[in-house]
GROMACS .gro file of C-alpha atoms in nm:
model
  218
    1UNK     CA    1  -8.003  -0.746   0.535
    2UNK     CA    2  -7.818  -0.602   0.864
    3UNK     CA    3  -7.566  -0.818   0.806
    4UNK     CA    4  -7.546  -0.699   0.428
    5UNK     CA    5  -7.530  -0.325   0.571
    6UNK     CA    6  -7.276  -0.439   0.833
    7UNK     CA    7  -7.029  -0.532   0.526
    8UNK     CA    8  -7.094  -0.241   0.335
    9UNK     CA    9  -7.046  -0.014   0.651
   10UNK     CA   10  -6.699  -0.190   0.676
   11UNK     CA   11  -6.570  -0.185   0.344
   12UNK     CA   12  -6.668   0.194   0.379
   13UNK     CA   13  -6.464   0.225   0.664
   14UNK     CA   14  -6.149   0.065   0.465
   15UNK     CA   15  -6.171   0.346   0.194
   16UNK     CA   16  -6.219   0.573   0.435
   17UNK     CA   17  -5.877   0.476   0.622
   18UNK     CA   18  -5.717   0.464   0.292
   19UNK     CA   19  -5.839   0.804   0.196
   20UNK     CA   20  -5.696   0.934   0.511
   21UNK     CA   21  -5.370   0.784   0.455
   22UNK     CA   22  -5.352   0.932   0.080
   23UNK     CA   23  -5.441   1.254   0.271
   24UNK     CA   24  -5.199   1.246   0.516
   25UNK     CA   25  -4.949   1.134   0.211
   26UNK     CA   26  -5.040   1.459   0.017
   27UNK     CA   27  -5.018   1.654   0.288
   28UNK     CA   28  -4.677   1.582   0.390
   29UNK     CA   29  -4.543   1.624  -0.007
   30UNK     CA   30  -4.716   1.936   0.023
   31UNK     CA   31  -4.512   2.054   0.324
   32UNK     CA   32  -4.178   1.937   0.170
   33UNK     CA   33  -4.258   2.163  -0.137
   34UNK     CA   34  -4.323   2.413   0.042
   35UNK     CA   35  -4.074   2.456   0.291
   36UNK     CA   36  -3.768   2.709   0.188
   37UNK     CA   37  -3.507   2.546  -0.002
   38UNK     CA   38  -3.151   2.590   0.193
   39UNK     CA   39  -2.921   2.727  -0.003
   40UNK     CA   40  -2.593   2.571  -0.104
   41UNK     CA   41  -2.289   2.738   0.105
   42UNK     CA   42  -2.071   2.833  -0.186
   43UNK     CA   43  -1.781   2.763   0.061
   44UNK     CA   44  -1.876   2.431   0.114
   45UNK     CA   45  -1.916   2.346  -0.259
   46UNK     CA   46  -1.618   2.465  -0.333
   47UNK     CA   47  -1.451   2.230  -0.043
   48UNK     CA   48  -1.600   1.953  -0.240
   49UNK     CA   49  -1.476   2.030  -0.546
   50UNK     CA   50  -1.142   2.025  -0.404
   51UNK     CA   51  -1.213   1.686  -0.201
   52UNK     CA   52  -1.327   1.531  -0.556
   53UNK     CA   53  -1.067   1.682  -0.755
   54UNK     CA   54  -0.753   1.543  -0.491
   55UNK     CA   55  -0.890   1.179  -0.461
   56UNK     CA   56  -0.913   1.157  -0.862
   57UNK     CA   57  -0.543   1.291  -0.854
   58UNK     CA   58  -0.431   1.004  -0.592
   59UNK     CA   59  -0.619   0.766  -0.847
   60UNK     CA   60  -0.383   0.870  -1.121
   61UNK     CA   61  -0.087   0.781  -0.883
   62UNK     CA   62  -0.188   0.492  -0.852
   63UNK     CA   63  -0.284   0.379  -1.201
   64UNK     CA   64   0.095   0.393  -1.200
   65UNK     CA   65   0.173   0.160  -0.934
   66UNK     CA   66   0.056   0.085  -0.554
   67UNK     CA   67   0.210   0.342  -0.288
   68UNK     CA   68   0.202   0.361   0.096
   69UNK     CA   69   0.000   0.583   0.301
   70UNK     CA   70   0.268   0.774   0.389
   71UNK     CA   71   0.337   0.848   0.001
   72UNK     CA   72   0.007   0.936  -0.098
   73UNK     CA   73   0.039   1.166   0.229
   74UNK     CA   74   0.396   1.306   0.091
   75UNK     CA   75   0.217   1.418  -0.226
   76UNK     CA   76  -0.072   1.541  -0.090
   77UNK     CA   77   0.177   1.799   0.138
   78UNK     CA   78   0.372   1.926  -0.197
   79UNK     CA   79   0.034   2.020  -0.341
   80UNK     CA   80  -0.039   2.260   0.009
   81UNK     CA   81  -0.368   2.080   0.040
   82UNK     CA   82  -0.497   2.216   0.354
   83UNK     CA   83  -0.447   1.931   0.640
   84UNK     CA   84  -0.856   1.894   0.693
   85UNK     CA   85  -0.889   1.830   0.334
   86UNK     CA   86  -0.590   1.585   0.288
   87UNK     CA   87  -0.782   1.409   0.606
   88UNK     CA   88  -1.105   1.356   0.441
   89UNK     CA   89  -0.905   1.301   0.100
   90UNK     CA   90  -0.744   1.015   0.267
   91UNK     CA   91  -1.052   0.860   0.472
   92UNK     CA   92  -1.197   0.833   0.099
   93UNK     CA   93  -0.931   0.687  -0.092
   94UNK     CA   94  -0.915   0.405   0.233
   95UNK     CA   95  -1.265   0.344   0.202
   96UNK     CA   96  -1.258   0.251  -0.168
   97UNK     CA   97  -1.033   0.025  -0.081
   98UNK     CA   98  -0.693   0.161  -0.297
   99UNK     CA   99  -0.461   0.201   0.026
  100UNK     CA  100  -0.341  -0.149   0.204
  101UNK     CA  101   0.057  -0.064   0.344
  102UNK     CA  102   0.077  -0.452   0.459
  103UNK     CA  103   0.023  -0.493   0.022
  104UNK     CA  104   0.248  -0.232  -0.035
  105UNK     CA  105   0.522  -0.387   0.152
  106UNK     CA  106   0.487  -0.753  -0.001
  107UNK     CA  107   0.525  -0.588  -0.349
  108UNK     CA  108   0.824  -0.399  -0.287
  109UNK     CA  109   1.003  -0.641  -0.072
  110UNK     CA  110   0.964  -0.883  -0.354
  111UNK     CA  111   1.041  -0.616  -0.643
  112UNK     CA  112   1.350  -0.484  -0.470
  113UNK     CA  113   1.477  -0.840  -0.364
  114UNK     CA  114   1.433  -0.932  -0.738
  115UNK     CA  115   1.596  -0.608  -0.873
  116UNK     CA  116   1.829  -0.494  -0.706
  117UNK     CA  117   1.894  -0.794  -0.452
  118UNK     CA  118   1.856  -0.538  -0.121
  119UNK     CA  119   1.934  -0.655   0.186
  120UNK     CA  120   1.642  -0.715   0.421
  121UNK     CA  121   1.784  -0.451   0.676
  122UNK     CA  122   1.805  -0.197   0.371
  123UNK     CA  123   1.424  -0.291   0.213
  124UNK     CA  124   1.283  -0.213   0.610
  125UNK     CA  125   1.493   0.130   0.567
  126UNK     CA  126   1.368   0.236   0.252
  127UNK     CA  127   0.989   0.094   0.382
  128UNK     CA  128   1.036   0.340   0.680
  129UNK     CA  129   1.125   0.598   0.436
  130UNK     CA  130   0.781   0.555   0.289
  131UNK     CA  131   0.603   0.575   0.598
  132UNK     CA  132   0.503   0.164   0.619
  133UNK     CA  133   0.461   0.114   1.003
  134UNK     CA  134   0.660  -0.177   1.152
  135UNK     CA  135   0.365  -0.412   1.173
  136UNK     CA  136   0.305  -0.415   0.844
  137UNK     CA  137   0.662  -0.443   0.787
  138UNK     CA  138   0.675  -0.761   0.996
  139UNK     CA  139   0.392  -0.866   0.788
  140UNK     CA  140   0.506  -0.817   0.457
  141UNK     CA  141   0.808  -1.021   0.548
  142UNK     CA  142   0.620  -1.304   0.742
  143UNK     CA  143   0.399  -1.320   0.426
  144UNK     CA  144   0.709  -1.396   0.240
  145UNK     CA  145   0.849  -1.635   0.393
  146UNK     CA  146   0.844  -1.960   0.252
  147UNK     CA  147   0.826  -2.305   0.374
  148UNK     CA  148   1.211  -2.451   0.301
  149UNK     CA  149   1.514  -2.424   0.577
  150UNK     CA  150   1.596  -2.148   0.345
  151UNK     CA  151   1.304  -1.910   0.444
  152UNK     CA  152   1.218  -2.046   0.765
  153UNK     CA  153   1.556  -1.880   0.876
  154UNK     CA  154   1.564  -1.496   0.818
  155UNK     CA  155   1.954  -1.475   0.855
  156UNK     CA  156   1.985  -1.807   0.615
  157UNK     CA  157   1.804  -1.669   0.355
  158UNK     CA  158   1.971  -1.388   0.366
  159UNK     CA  159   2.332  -1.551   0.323
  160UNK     CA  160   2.201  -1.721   0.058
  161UNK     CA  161   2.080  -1.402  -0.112
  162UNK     CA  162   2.436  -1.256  -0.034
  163UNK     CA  163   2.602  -1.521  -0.161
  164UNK     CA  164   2.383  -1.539  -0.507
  165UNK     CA  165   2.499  -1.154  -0.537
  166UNK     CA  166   2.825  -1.292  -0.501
  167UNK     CA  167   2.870  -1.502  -0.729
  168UNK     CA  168   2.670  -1.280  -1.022
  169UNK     CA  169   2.942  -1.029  -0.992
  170UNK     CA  170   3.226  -1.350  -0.956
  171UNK     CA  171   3.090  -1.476  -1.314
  172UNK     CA  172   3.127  -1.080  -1.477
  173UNK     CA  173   3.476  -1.069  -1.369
  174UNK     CA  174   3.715  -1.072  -1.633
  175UNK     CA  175   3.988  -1.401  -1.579
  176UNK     CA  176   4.305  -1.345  -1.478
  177UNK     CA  177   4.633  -1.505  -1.318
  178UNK     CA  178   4.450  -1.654  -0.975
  179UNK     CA  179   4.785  -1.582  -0.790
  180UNK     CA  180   4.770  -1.206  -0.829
  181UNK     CA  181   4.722  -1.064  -0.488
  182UNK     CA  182   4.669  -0.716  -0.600
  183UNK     CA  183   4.391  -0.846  -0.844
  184UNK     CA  184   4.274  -1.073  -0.556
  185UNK     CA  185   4.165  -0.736  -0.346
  186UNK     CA  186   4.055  -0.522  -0.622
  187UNK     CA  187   3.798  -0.813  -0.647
  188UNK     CA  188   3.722  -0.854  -0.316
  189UNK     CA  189   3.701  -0.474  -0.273
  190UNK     CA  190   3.463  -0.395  -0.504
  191UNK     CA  191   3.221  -0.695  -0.402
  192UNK     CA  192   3.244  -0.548  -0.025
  193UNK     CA  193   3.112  -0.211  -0.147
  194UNK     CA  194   2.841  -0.379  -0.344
  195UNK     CA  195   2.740  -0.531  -0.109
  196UNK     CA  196   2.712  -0.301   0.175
  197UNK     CA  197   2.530  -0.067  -0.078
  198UNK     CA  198   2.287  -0.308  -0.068
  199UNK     CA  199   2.262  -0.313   0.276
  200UNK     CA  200   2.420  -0.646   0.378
  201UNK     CA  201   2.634  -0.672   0.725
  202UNK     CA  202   2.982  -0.611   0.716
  203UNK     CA  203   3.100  -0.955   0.841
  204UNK     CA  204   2.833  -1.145   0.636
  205UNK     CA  205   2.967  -0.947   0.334
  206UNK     CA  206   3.350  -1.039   0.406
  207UNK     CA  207   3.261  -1.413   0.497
  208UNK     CA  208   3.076  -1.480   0.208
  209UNK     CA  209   3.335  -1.295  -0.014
  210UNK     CA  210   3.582  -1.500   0.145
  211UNK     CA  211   3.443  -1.834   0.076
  212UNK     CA  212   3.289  -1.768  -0.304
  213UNK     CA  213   3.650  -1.659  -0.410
  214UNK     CA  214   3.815  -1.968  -0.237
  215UNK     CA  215   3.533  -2.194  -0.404
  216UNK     CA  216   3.618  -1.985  -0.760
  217UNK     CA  217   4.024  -2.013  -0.630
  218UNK     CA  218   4.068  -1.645  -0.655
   0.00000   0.00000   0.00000
């Protein structure tokens, strides 16, 4: 019997303790309810909405196509967004992942190459432009690089990108008598300033001009 009482006194105690806890569970809900509710500052909702509203807008951009940091920043500026707010704006859009400038650079290193054939001195110009820092610049272009004598040379592959130019523009010329010196220059005239549109040295430019139109006998 007292050890029957014992157990009963026990399990007593353990509703007891969970009673209290319930208690202390209610109690504590209670107090939350109760407390004042802090009001919204308008001025901070309204700093939201304008957070929210200029990360979906740098989402539309790029549903178009990726763009640097610097870009996204450029835009940002034109729409007077308040430099605190473009901050915050930014840290977001990072976080989700939808800014990478070492990406950015790969892409248009290998879209412009493809394109428009750019030199590699004019594609780190027109990355500056954009804002791409230098290391991701480096990166970009150590990314591309393949694993032929070509690529592993910088200044071969570019020749040979010079010279493809080169002879594009050789196969579009119209034929005509090879001995005409005054066509001769027109020709190699109009390659040069190709050329150094597209950002290629001078003396690259006239050496491969030089030997494409021997090779052609121009």
């Amino acid at each position: 019997m007292t050890q029957d009482r014992q157990s009963i006194a026990a399990g007593g105690g353990a509703m007891d303790g969970d009673s209290a806890v319930r208690a202390e569970l209610a109690r504590r809900t209670q107090a939350i309810l109760d407390a004042p509710r802090r009001e919204v500052d308008p001025a901070a909702r309204e700093r939201e909405k304008r957070i929210v509203s200029e990360c979906r807008y740098l989402m539309r951009l790029l549903a178009g196509r990726r763009r640097s940091e610097g870009e996204l920043r450029a835009r940002l500026d034109e729409r007077e967004v308040p430099a605190d707010l473009a901050h915050e704006v930014m840290a977001r859009t990072r976080r989700a992942g939808l800014i990478d400038d070492a990406e950015f650079a790969r892409e248009w290193i290998a879209q412009r190459r493809a394109r428009k054939g750019l030199s590699d001195r004019a594609l780190r110009e027109e990355l500056q432009q954009r804002g791409v820092s230098t290391a991701d610049q480096d990166e970009a272009f150590a990314a591309l690089t393949g694993s032929g004598p070509l690529e592993e040379d910088p200044s071969l592959a570019e020749e040979e990108r010079c010279r493809e130019l080169v002879r594009e523009r050789l196969r579009r010329e119209a034929h005509g008598p090879a001995s005409d010196p005054q066509r001769r220059g027109q020709i190699a005239r109009r390659l040069d300033a190709y050329l150094r549109r597209r950002g290629y040295d001078g003396s690259l430019a006239v050496r491969v001009i030089s030997s494409e139109m021997r090779a052609r006998e121009l």
